[in-house]
Amino acid sequence: MKTKRAFFLEAYKLGIIKFGKFTLKSGIESPFYVDLRPLASDPKILKQLSNYLLEILPLDNFDLICGVPYAALPMATAMSLESYIPLILKRKEAKTYGTKKLIEGLFHKGQNCLLVEDVITSGKSLLETIYEVENEGLKVSDIIVVLDRQQGGREKLQEKGYQVHTLFTISEIVKILQEEQQLTEDEVERIHDFLGGHSITFEEKKKTRYEEKLKNIDHPVATRLLEIALQKKSNLIASADVTTTQELLNLAETLGPHIAGLKTHIDIIRDFDYQQTILRLKDIAEKHDFLLMEDRKFGDIGNTQELQFSQGMYKISNWADMVTAHAIGGTQALQSFAQTGIIAILGMSSKSNLTDAHYREEAMKIITNNPNVIGCVAQNQIQDDLLLFTPGVHLTTADDDKGQQYRTPEYVFKKLHTDFIIVGRGIYKAENIEQAALTYKIKGWEAYENAIS
Ligand code: S5P
């Protein structure tokens, strides 16, 4: 069996939990909405689910299985099929004719019946079912629940002496989704406030305008980048992941008028030559007024980084306006880049990366210590006195087959409050690269304007 986490992520794709603003039956506004019924529409998932549920139960204790109508009925049926424990069926209302039975199937008094429930909130509907099942002379000792919304139901039932087993709690799920970068920190905070019984607001904080950022950030490179963005109405940084000097220069020349910056991986250029590659690139950058970001992602001790930055054939220190660097080497290591603007790698866009919340928190302490760090590469909101650069942006959000995860410009400006989008294949792999760059420029700017208003 796959891990519980992998199973959840697959099931999540069926749309069983939604995040946003929902009014519950009780009138309360909730930041999430759970409906596990779609699980039954995917036989493979339903079968797997029943096995996960059976795994956590003391199966020898039960003579019968009964689902709380309706959502848990298919789950109870699947569990019965997998475990050979006989199923009984509880009606929502007793028949008004014939036997007037409330419970259907074969059973006799004194048997112990396992109850199955999809979601437990206050526990009220479960208590009703328990009462009705017990009324037929059956015994209920255990209840299995797929998802505990953590709103007191479980405790209430346990106080009454019932053993409640749960496969997932909402906190567990929120943690998984946060780690998978499916939820923003704002959303997570709101959910925790809600679960903690605190009042919540759904107003999203507006993104800070570039003009405001200009006032808060005083590094000359950051200032320049923001000025270019405002003047060109472009927050686009094109990622030039091409492998020849000619392709690199062509991209720079064609995209130049539409971009605020060009991001290079200079070590992938096969025919690199300082004169031919760098001096010409520099000229184009000057002509079209964009900045150069060398995405070297430094990650060594200070002395080595200093050498990698200024020596060798690339001589990055001579030409890059900005460089990317990991904070992993610590505070002093991050001081290797003189006055060049540092973009610290805080969070990565690739699947199963190690930049979790703890890593980011520790990295942030190192980053904020360094006056040359002008911003971060990240997939979450960051503080306002830094610029946020977000790669993994594409208009269609299907991931690639090497772990890259994509989001739309709309999403990253609205949810992450990004300042600059970094787009690679969405542009340089397009049939018409200039048209593609223009599209990303316009979409990026529209998304920015929507996020600030
Ligand atoms: O977390 C990251 C950090 C970076 S800098 N994820 C990324 O994808 N990048 C870089 O952004 C990556 O090295 C590549 O150059 C670019 C994304 O390219 P795309 O083709 O997937 O848009």
Coordinates of C-alpha atoms and ligand atoms in Angstrom, one line a residue:
M1 CA 0.0 0.0 0.0
K2 CA 1.2 3.5 -0.7
T3 CA 1.7 5.9 2.2
K4 CA -1.4 7.5 3.8
R5 CA -0.1 10.9 2.5
A6 CA 0.2 9.7 -1.1
F7 CA -3.2 8.2 -0.9
F8 CA -4.6 11.5 0.5
L9 CA -3.0 13.5 -2.3
E10 CA -4.6 11.3 -4.9
A11 CA -8.0 11.4 -3.3
Y12 CA -7.7 15.2 -2.9
K13 CA -7.7 15.5 -6.7
L14 CA -11.3 14.3 -6.7
G15 CA -12.2 17.7 -5.1
I16 CA -13.2 16.3 -1.7
I17 CA -12.0 19.4 0.2
K18 CA -12.3 23.0 -0.9
F19 CA -10.7 26.0 0.6
G20 CA -12.3 29.5 0.5
K21 CA -15.3 31.0 2.2
F22 CA -18.3 28.6 2.8
T23 CA -21.4 29.0 4.9
L24 CA -22.2 25.8 6.7
K25 CA -25.7 24.5 7.6
S26 CA -25.4 26.1 11.0
G27 CA -24.8 29.5 9.4
I28 CA -21.2 29.6 10.5
E29 CA -18.6 30.7 7.9
S30 CA -15.9 28.1 7.4
P31 CA -12.6 28.5 5.5
F32 CA -12.9 25.0 4.1
Y33 CA -15.6 22.6 2.9
V34 CA -15.5 18.9 3.0
D35 CA -17.5 16.5 0.9
L36 CA -16.2 13.0 0.7
R37 CA -18.9 11.6 -1.5
P38 CA -16.8 11.8 -4.7
L39 CA -14.5 9.1 -3.2
A40 CA -17.2 6.5 -4.0
S41 CA -17.1 7.5 -7.7
D42 CA -13.5 6.2 -8.0
P43 CA -13.6 2.4 -7.3
K44 CA -9.9 2.1 -7.0
I45 CA -9.7 4.9 -4.4
L46 CA -12.8 3.6 -2.5
K47 CA -11.2 0.2 -2.3
Q48 CA -7.9 1.6 -1.1
L49 CA -9.8 3.8 1.4
S50 CA -11.6 0.8 2.9
N51 CA -8.2 -1.0 3.4
Y52 CA -6.7 2.0 5.2
L53 CA -9.8 2.1 7.4
L54 CA -9.7 -1.6 8.2
E55 CA -6.0 -1.4 8.9
I56 CA -6.4 0.8 12.0
L57 CA -9.2 -1.2 13.5
P58 CA -9.3 -4.2 16.0
L59 CA -11.3 -6.2 13.4
D60 CA -11.9 -9.3 15.7
N61 CA -14.2 -7.1 17.8
F62 CA -16.9 -6.7 15.2
D63 CA -19.8 -8.9 14.1
L64 CA -21.3 -6.3 11.8
I65 CA -20.6 -3.1 9.9
C66 CA -23.0 -0.2 9.4
G67 CA -22.5 3.1 7.6
V68 CA -24.1 6.4 8.7
P69 CA -26.3 7.4 5.8
Y70 CA -25.7 8.5 3.2
A71 CA -22.1 9.4 2.5
A72 CA -20.6 6.5 4.5
L73 CA -22.8 3.8 2.9
P74 CA -20.4 3.0 0.0
M75 CA -17.4 3.1 2.4
A76 CA -19.1 0.6 4.8
T77 CA -20.0 -1.6 1.8
A78 CA -16.4 -1.6 0.5
M79 CA -15.1 -2.4 4.0
S80 CA -17.5 -5.3 4.3
L81 CA -16.4 -6.7 1.0
E82 CA -12.7 -6.4 1.9
S83 CA -13.1 -7.8 5.4
Y84 CA -16.0 -10.2 5.1
I85 CA -17.6 -8.6 8.1
P86 CA -21.4 -8.6 7.3
L87 CA -23.1 -5.3 6.4
I88 CA -26.3 -4.0 7.8
L89 CA -28.0 -1.0 6.4
K90 CA -29.6 1.8 8.5
R91 CA -32.4 3.8 6.9
K92 CA -32.6 7.5 7.4
E93 CA -36.2 7.2 8.2
A94 CA -38.2 4.0 9.1
K95 CA -40.4 2.6 6.3
T96 CA -44.0 3.7 6.7
Y97 CA -45.3 0.4 5.3
G98 CA -44.5 -3.3 5.6
T99 CA -42.0 -4.2 8.3
K100 CA -41.4 -0.5 9.3
K101 CA -37.8 -1.6 9.9
L102 CA -35.1 1.0 10.6
I103 CA -32.3 -1.4 10.1
E104 CA -32.1 -3.8 7.2
G105 CA -30.1 -7.0 6.9
L106 CA -29.4 -10.0 9.0
F107 CA -28.4 -9.5 12.6
H108 CA -29.3 -10.5 16.1
K109 CA -29.4 -8.8 19.5
G110 CA -26.1 -8.5 21.3
Q111 CA -23.9 -8.4 18.2
N112 CA -21.2 -5.7 18.1
C113 CA -21.6 -3.3 15.2
L114 CA -18.8 -1.1 13.9
L115 CA -20.1 2.3 12.7
V116 CA -18.6 4.0 9.7
E117 CA -18.8 7.8 9.2
D118 CA -17.2 10.0 6.5
V119 CA -16.8 13.2 8.5
I120 CA -17.2 14.0 12.2
T121 CA -18.0 17.6 13.1
S122 CA -20.1 17.9 16.3
G123 CA -20.9 14.2 16.4
K124 CA -24.6 14.9 16.5
S125 CA -25.6 12.7 13.5
L126 CA -23.4 9.9 14.8
L127 CA -25.1 10.0 18.2
E128 CA -28.5 9.7 16.5
T129 CA -27.3 6.6 14.5
I130 CA -25.7 5.1 17.6
Y131 CA -29.0 5.5 19.5
E132 CA -31.0 3.9 16.8
V133 CA -28.6 1.0 16.3
E134 CA -28.4 0.4 20.1
N135 CA -32.2 0.5 20.2
E136 CA -32.3 -2.6 18.0
G137 CA -30.4 -4.5 20.7
L138 CA -27.0 -4.1 19.0
K139 CA -23.8 -3.1 20.7
V140 CA -21.6 -0.2 19.5
S141 CA -18.1 0.0 20.9
D142 CA -16.1 1.6 18.0
I143 CA -16.6 4.2 15.3
I144 CA -14.4 4.7 12.4
V145 CA -14.3 8.1 10.7
V146 CA -12.4 9.1 7.6
L147 CA -12.0 12.8 8.5
D148 CA -12.2 14.5 11.8
R149 CA -13.0 18.2 11.4
Q150 CA -11.8 18.7 14.9
Q151 CA -14.8 20.6 16.1
G152 CA -15.5 18.6 19.3
G153 CA -17.4 15.6 17.9
R154 CA -14.7 13.0 18.6
E155 CA -14.3 14.2 22.3
K156 CA -18.0 14.2 22.8
L157 CA -18.3 10.5 21.7
Q158 CA -15.3 9.4 23.6
E159 CA -16.7 11.0 26.8
K160 CA -19.7 8.7 26.3
G161 CA -17.4 5.7 26.2
Y162 CA -17.2 5.1 22.4
Q163 CA -13.8 4.4 20.8
V164 CA -13.4 6.8 17.9
H165 CA -10.7 6.0 15.2
T166 CA -9.9 8.5 12.6
L167 CA -8.0 8.2 9.4
F168 CA -7.2 11.9 8.9
T169 CA -7.7 15.1 10.9
I170 CA -8.2 18.4 9.2
S171 CA -4.9 19.7 10.8
E172 CA -3.0 16.8 9.3
I173 CA -4.5 17.5 5.9
V174 CA -3.8 21.2 6.1
K175 CA -0.1 20.4 7.0
I176 CA 0.2 18.1 4.0
L177 CA -1.3 20.6 1.6
Q178 CA 0.8 23.4 3.0
E179 CA 3.9 21.3 2.5
E180 CA 2.8 20.6 -1.0
Q181 CA 2.4 24.3 -1.5
Q182 CA -1.3 24.0 -2.2
L183 CA -2.3 26.4 0.6
T184 CA -0.8 29.8 1.4
E185 CA 0.3 30.8 4.9
D186 CA -2.7 33.2 5.1
E187 CA -5.1 30.3 4.4
V188 CA -3.4 28.0 6.9
E189 CA -3.5 30.7 9.6
R190 CA -7.2 31.3 8.9
I191 CA -8.0 27.6 9.2
H192 CA -6.1 27.3 12.5
D193 CA -7.9 30.4 13.9
F194 CA -11.2 28.8 12.8
L195 CA -10.3 25.5 14.5
G196 CA -9.1 27.3 17.6
G197 CA -12.6 28.9 17.9
H198 CA -11.3 32.4 17.1
S199 CA -13.2 34.8 14.8
I200 CA -11.9 34.9 11.3
T201 CA -12.0 37.3 8.5
F202 CA -11.8 36.4 4.8
E203 CA -10.4 39.7 3.6
E204 CA -7.2 39.1 1.7
K205 CA -4.4 41.5 2.3
K206 CA -3.7 43.5 -0.8
K207 CA -0.4 43.2 -2.6
T208 CA 2.0 46.1 -2.0
R209 CA 2.5 48.3 -5.0
Y210 CA 5.9 48.7 -6.7
E211 CA 5.8 52.4 -5.8
E212 CA 5.5 51.4 -2.1
K213 CA 8.2 48.8 -2.4
L214 CA 10.5 51.5 -3.9
K215 CA 10.1 53.5 -0.7
N216 CA 10.9 50.4 1.5
I217 CA 13.9 49.0 -0.4
D218 CA 17.0 51.0 -0.9
H219 CA 19.5 48.7 -2.7
P220 CA 20.4 50.3 -6.0
V221 CA 19.7 47.1 -8.0
A222 CA 16.3 46.7 -6.5
T223 CA 15.5 50.3 -7.1
R224 CA 16.6 50.0 -10.8
L225 CA 14.5 46.8 -11.3
L226 CA 11.4 48.4 -9.8
E227 CA 11.9 51.5 -12.0
I228 CA 12.2 49.4 -15.1
A229 CA 9.1 47.4 -14.1
L230 CA 7.0 50.6 -13.7
Q231 CA 8.4 52.2 -16.8
K232 CA 7.9 49.1 -19.1
K233 CA 4.8 47.9 -17.2
S234 CA 6.5 44.5 -17.1
N235 CA 7.2 42.2 -14.1
L236 CA 8.5 39.5 -16.4
I237 CA 11.9 38.0 -16.0
A238 CA 12.5 35.6 -18.9
S239 CA 14.6 32.6 -18.1
A240 CA 17.0 32.0 -21.0
D241 CA 17.7 28.3 -20.5
V242 CA 19.3 27.9 -23.9
T243 CA 22.6 26.3 -24.7
T244 CA 24.3 28.4 -27.4
T245 CA 25.5 32.0 -27.4
Q246 CA 23.5 32.6 -30.6
E247 CA 20.2 31.5 -29.0
L248 CA 20.9 33.5 -25.8
L249 CA 21.6 36.7 -27.8
N250 CA 18.6 36.1 -30.0
L251 CA 16.4 35.7 -27.0
A252 CA 17.8 38.8 -25.3
E253 CA 17.4 40.9 -28.5
T254 CA 13.8 39.7 -29.2
L255 CA 12.5 39.8 -25.6
G256 CA 14.5 42.8 -24.5
P257 CA 11.8 45.5 -25.0
H258 CA 9.2 43.4 -23.0
I259 CA 11.2 42.2 -20.0
A260 CA 12.4 43.7 -16.7
G261 CA 15.2 41.1 -16.4
L262 CA 16.8 38.2 -18.2
K263 CA 17.8 35.2 -16.1
T264 CA 20.7 33.1 -17.3
H265 CA 22.3 29.7 -16.4
I266 CA 25.6 30.8 -18.0
D267 CA 27.2 27.4 -17.4
I268 CA 24.8 25.7 -19.8
I269 CA 26.1 27.7 -22.8
R270 CA 28.2 25.2 -24.9
D271 CA 30.2 27.8 -26.8
F272 CA 30.7 30.3 -24.0
D273 CA 33.3 33.0 -24.8
Y274 CA 33.5 36.0 -22.5
Q275 CA 33.8 38.5 -25.4
Q276 CA 31.3 36.9 -27.7
T277 CA 28.7 35.9 -25.1
I278 CA 28.9 38.3 -22.2
L279 CA 30.0 41.6 -23.8
R280 CA 27.4 41.3 -26.5
L281 CA 24.7 40.3 -23.9
K282 CA 25.6 43.3 -21.8
D283 CA 25.2 45.6 -24.8
I284 CA 21.8 44.2 -25.5
A285 CA 20.7 44.6 -21.9
E286 CA 21.8 48.2 -21.9
K287 CA 20.1 48.9 -25.3
H288 CA 16.7 47.4 -24.1
D289 CA 17.1 48.4 -20.5
F290 CA 16.8 45.1 -18.6
L291 CA 18.8 43.6 -15.8
L292 CA 20.8 40.4 -15.8
M293 CA 20.2 37.7 -13.2
E294 CA 22.7 34.8 -13.1
D295 CA 20.9 31.9 -11.6
R296 CA 24.0 30.2 -10.2
K297 CA 22.3 29.2 -7.0
F298 CA 25.5 29.4 -5.0
G299 CA 25.5 26.9 -2.1
D300 CA 29.0 26.6 -0.7
I301 CA 31.2 28.0 2.0
G302 CA 32.1 31.7 1.7
N303 CA 35.6 31.3 0.2
T304 CA 34.5 28.9 -2.5
Q305 CA 31.5 31.1 -3.4
E306 CA 33.7 34.1 -3.7
L307 CA 35.9 32.3 -6.2
Q308 CA 33.0 30.9 -8.1
F309 CA 31.5 34.4 -8.2
S310 CA 34.6 36.3 -9.4
Q311 CA 36.9 33.8 -11.1
G312 CA 36.9 31.1 -13.7
M313 CA 35.8 31.8 -17.3
Y314 CA 32.4 33.2 -16.4
K315 CA 33.6 36.1 -14.1
I316 CA 30.0 36.5 -12.9
S317 CA 30.9 39.4 -10.7
N318 CA 31.8 41.5 -13.8
W319 CA 28.4 41.4 -15.4
A320 CA 25.5 40.1 -13.3
D321 CA 23.3 42.7 -11.7
M322 CA 21.8 39.9 -9.5
V323 CA 22.8 36.4 -8.6
T324 CA 20.8 33.7 -6.9
A325 CA 22.2 32.0 -3.8
H326 CA 21.0 29.5 -1.3
A327 CA 21.2 30.5 2.3
I328 CA 22.3 27.0 3.3
G329 CA 26.0 28.0 3.8
G330 CA 25.0 30.4 6.6
T331 CA 25.3 34.1 7.3
Q332 CA 28.9 34.7 6.4
A333 CA 28.8 32.5 3.3
L334 CA 26.1 34.8 2.0
Q335 CA 28.4 37.8 2.2
S336 CA 30.5 36.6 -0.8
F337 CA 28.9 38.7 -3.5
A338 CA 30.1 42.3 -2.9
Q339 CA 27.4 44.8 -3.9
T340 CA 25.7 42.5 -6.4
G341 CA 22.0 42.1 -5.6
I342 CA 21.4 38.7 -4.0
I343 CA 18.2 36.8 -4.7
A344 CA 18.1 34.2 -2.0
I345 CA 16.5 30.9 -2.7
L346 CA 14.0 30.5 0.0
G347 CA 11.5 28.0 -1.4
M348 CA 11.8 25.9 -4.6
S349 CA 9.1 25.1 -7.1
S350 CA 10.0 21.4 -7.6
K351 CA 8.1 18.5 -6.1
S352 CA 9.3 17.0 -2.8
N353 CA 11.9 19.7 -2.3
L354 CA 13.4 20.2 1.1
T355 CA 12.5 23.9 1.6
D356 CA 9.7 23.3 4.1
A357 CA 8.4 25.9 6.6
H358 CA 11.1 25.2 9.1
Y359 CA 13.9 25.5 6.5
R360 CA 12.4 28.8 5.2
E361 CA 12.1 30.2 8.7
E362 CA 15.7 29.5 9.5
A363 CA 16.9 30.7 6.0
M364 CA 14.9 33.9 6.5
K365 CA 16.9 34.7 9.6
I366 CA 20.1 34.5 7.5
I367 CA 18.6 36.4 4.6
T368 CA 17.3 39.4 6.6
N369 CA 20.8 39.9 8.1
N370 CA 22.3 40.7 4.7
P371 CA 21.8 44.2 3.2
N372 CA 22.6 42.9 -0.3
V373 CA 19.8 40.5 -0.3
I374 CA 17.2 42.3 -2.4
G375 CA 14.7 39.5 -2.6
C376 CA 13.9 35.8 -2.6
V377 CA 12.9 33.1 -4.9
A378 CA 9.9 31.5 -3.1
Q379 CA 6.5 29.9 -3.5
N380 CA 5.0 31.7 -0.5
Q381 CA 4.4 35.2 0.7
I382 CA 7.4 37.0 2.2
Q383 CA 8.0 40.2 4.1
D384 CA 7.3 43.5 2.4
D385 CA 10.9 44.9 2.4
L386 CA 12.1 42.2 0.0
L387 CA 11.2 41.5 -3.6
L388 CA 9.5 38.2 -4.4
F389 CA 10.5 36.3 -7.5
T390 CA 8.4 33.3 -8.5
P391 CA 9.5 30.7 -11.0
G392 CA 7.4 27.8 -12.0
V393 CA 5.0 30.1 -13.9
H394 CA 3.1 28.9 -16.9
L395 CA -0.3 29.8 -18.5
T396 CA -1.2 26.1 -18.5
T397 CA -0.5 24.6 -15.1
A398 CA 0.3 21.1 -16.1
D399 CA 3.6 20.1 -14.5
D400 CA 6.6 18.9 -16.5
D401 CA 7.9 15.3 -16.1
K402 CA 10.9 16.3 -14.1
G403 CA 9.2 17.6 -10.9
Q404 CA 8.6 21.2 -11.9
Q405 CA 5.2 22.5 -10.7
Y406 CA 3.5 25.4 -12.5
R407 CA 1.1 28.1 -11.4
T408 CA -0.5 30.9 -13.3
P409 CA 0.5 34.6 -13.1
E410 CA -3.0 35.3 -11.7
Y411 CA -2.3 32.8 -8.8
V412 CA 1.1 33.9 -7.9
F413 CA 0.2 37.6 -7.8
K414 CA -3.0 37.1 -5.9
K415 CA -2.0 34.4 -3.5
L416 CA 1.7 34.8 -3.1
H417 CA 2.0 38.6 -3.7
T418 CA 4.9 37.9 -6.0
D419 CA 6.7 40.9 -7.5
F420 CA 8.4 39.3 -10.5
I421 CA 7.4 36.2 -12.5
I422 CA 10.2 34.0 -13.9
V423 CA 9.1 32.2 -17.1
G424 CA 11.3 29.8 -19.0
R425 CA 9.8 27.2 -21.3
G426 CA 6.5 29.1 -21.5
I427 CA 8.5 31.6 -23.6
Y428 CA 11.6 30.1 -25.2
K429 CA 9.8 26.9 -26.2
A430 CA 7.0 28.8 -27.8
E431 CA 6.6 29.0 -31.6
N432 CA 6.7 32.7 -31.5
I433 CA 8.8 33.8 -28.6
E434 CA 8.1 37.5 -28.9
Q435 CA 4.4 36.9 -28.9
A436 CA 4.7 34.6 -25.9
A437 CA 6.8 37.1 -24.0
L438 CA 4.2 39.8 -24.7
T439 CA 1.4 37.5 -23.5
Y440 CA 3.2 36.8 -20.2
K441 CA 4.1 40.5 -19.9
I442 CA 0.4 41.5 -20.3
K443 CA -0.9 38.7 -18.1
G444 CA 1.7 39.4 -15.4
W445 CA 0.8 43.1 -15.4
E446 CA -2.9 42.5 -15.3
A447 CA -2.4 40.0 -12.5
Y448 CA -0.4 42.6 -10.6
E449 CA -3.0 45.3 -11.1
N450 CA -5.8 42.9 -9.9
A451 CA -3.7 42.0 -6.8
I452 CA -3.1 45.6 -5.7
S453 CA -6.7 46.9 -6.3
Ligands
S5P1 O1 12.6 26.9 -7.3 C1 13.0 27.3 -8.4 C2 14.0 28.2 -8.5 C3 14.4 28.6 -9.8 S1 15.5 29.9 -10.0 N1 12.4 26.8 -9.5 C4 12.8 27.1 -10.8 O2 12.3 26.6 -11.7 N2 13.9 28.0 -10.9 C5 14.4 28.3 -12.3 O3 13.4 28.9 -13.0 C6 14.9 27.1 -13.1 O4 16.2 26.8 -12.9 C7 14.6 27.5 -14.5 O5 15.7 28.2 -15.0 C8 13.4 28.5 -14.4 C9 12.1 27.9 -14.7 O6 12.0 27.4 -16.0 P1 10.6 26.9 -16.6 O7 11.0 26.4 -18.0 O8 10.1 25.7 -15.8 O9 9.7 28.1 -16.7

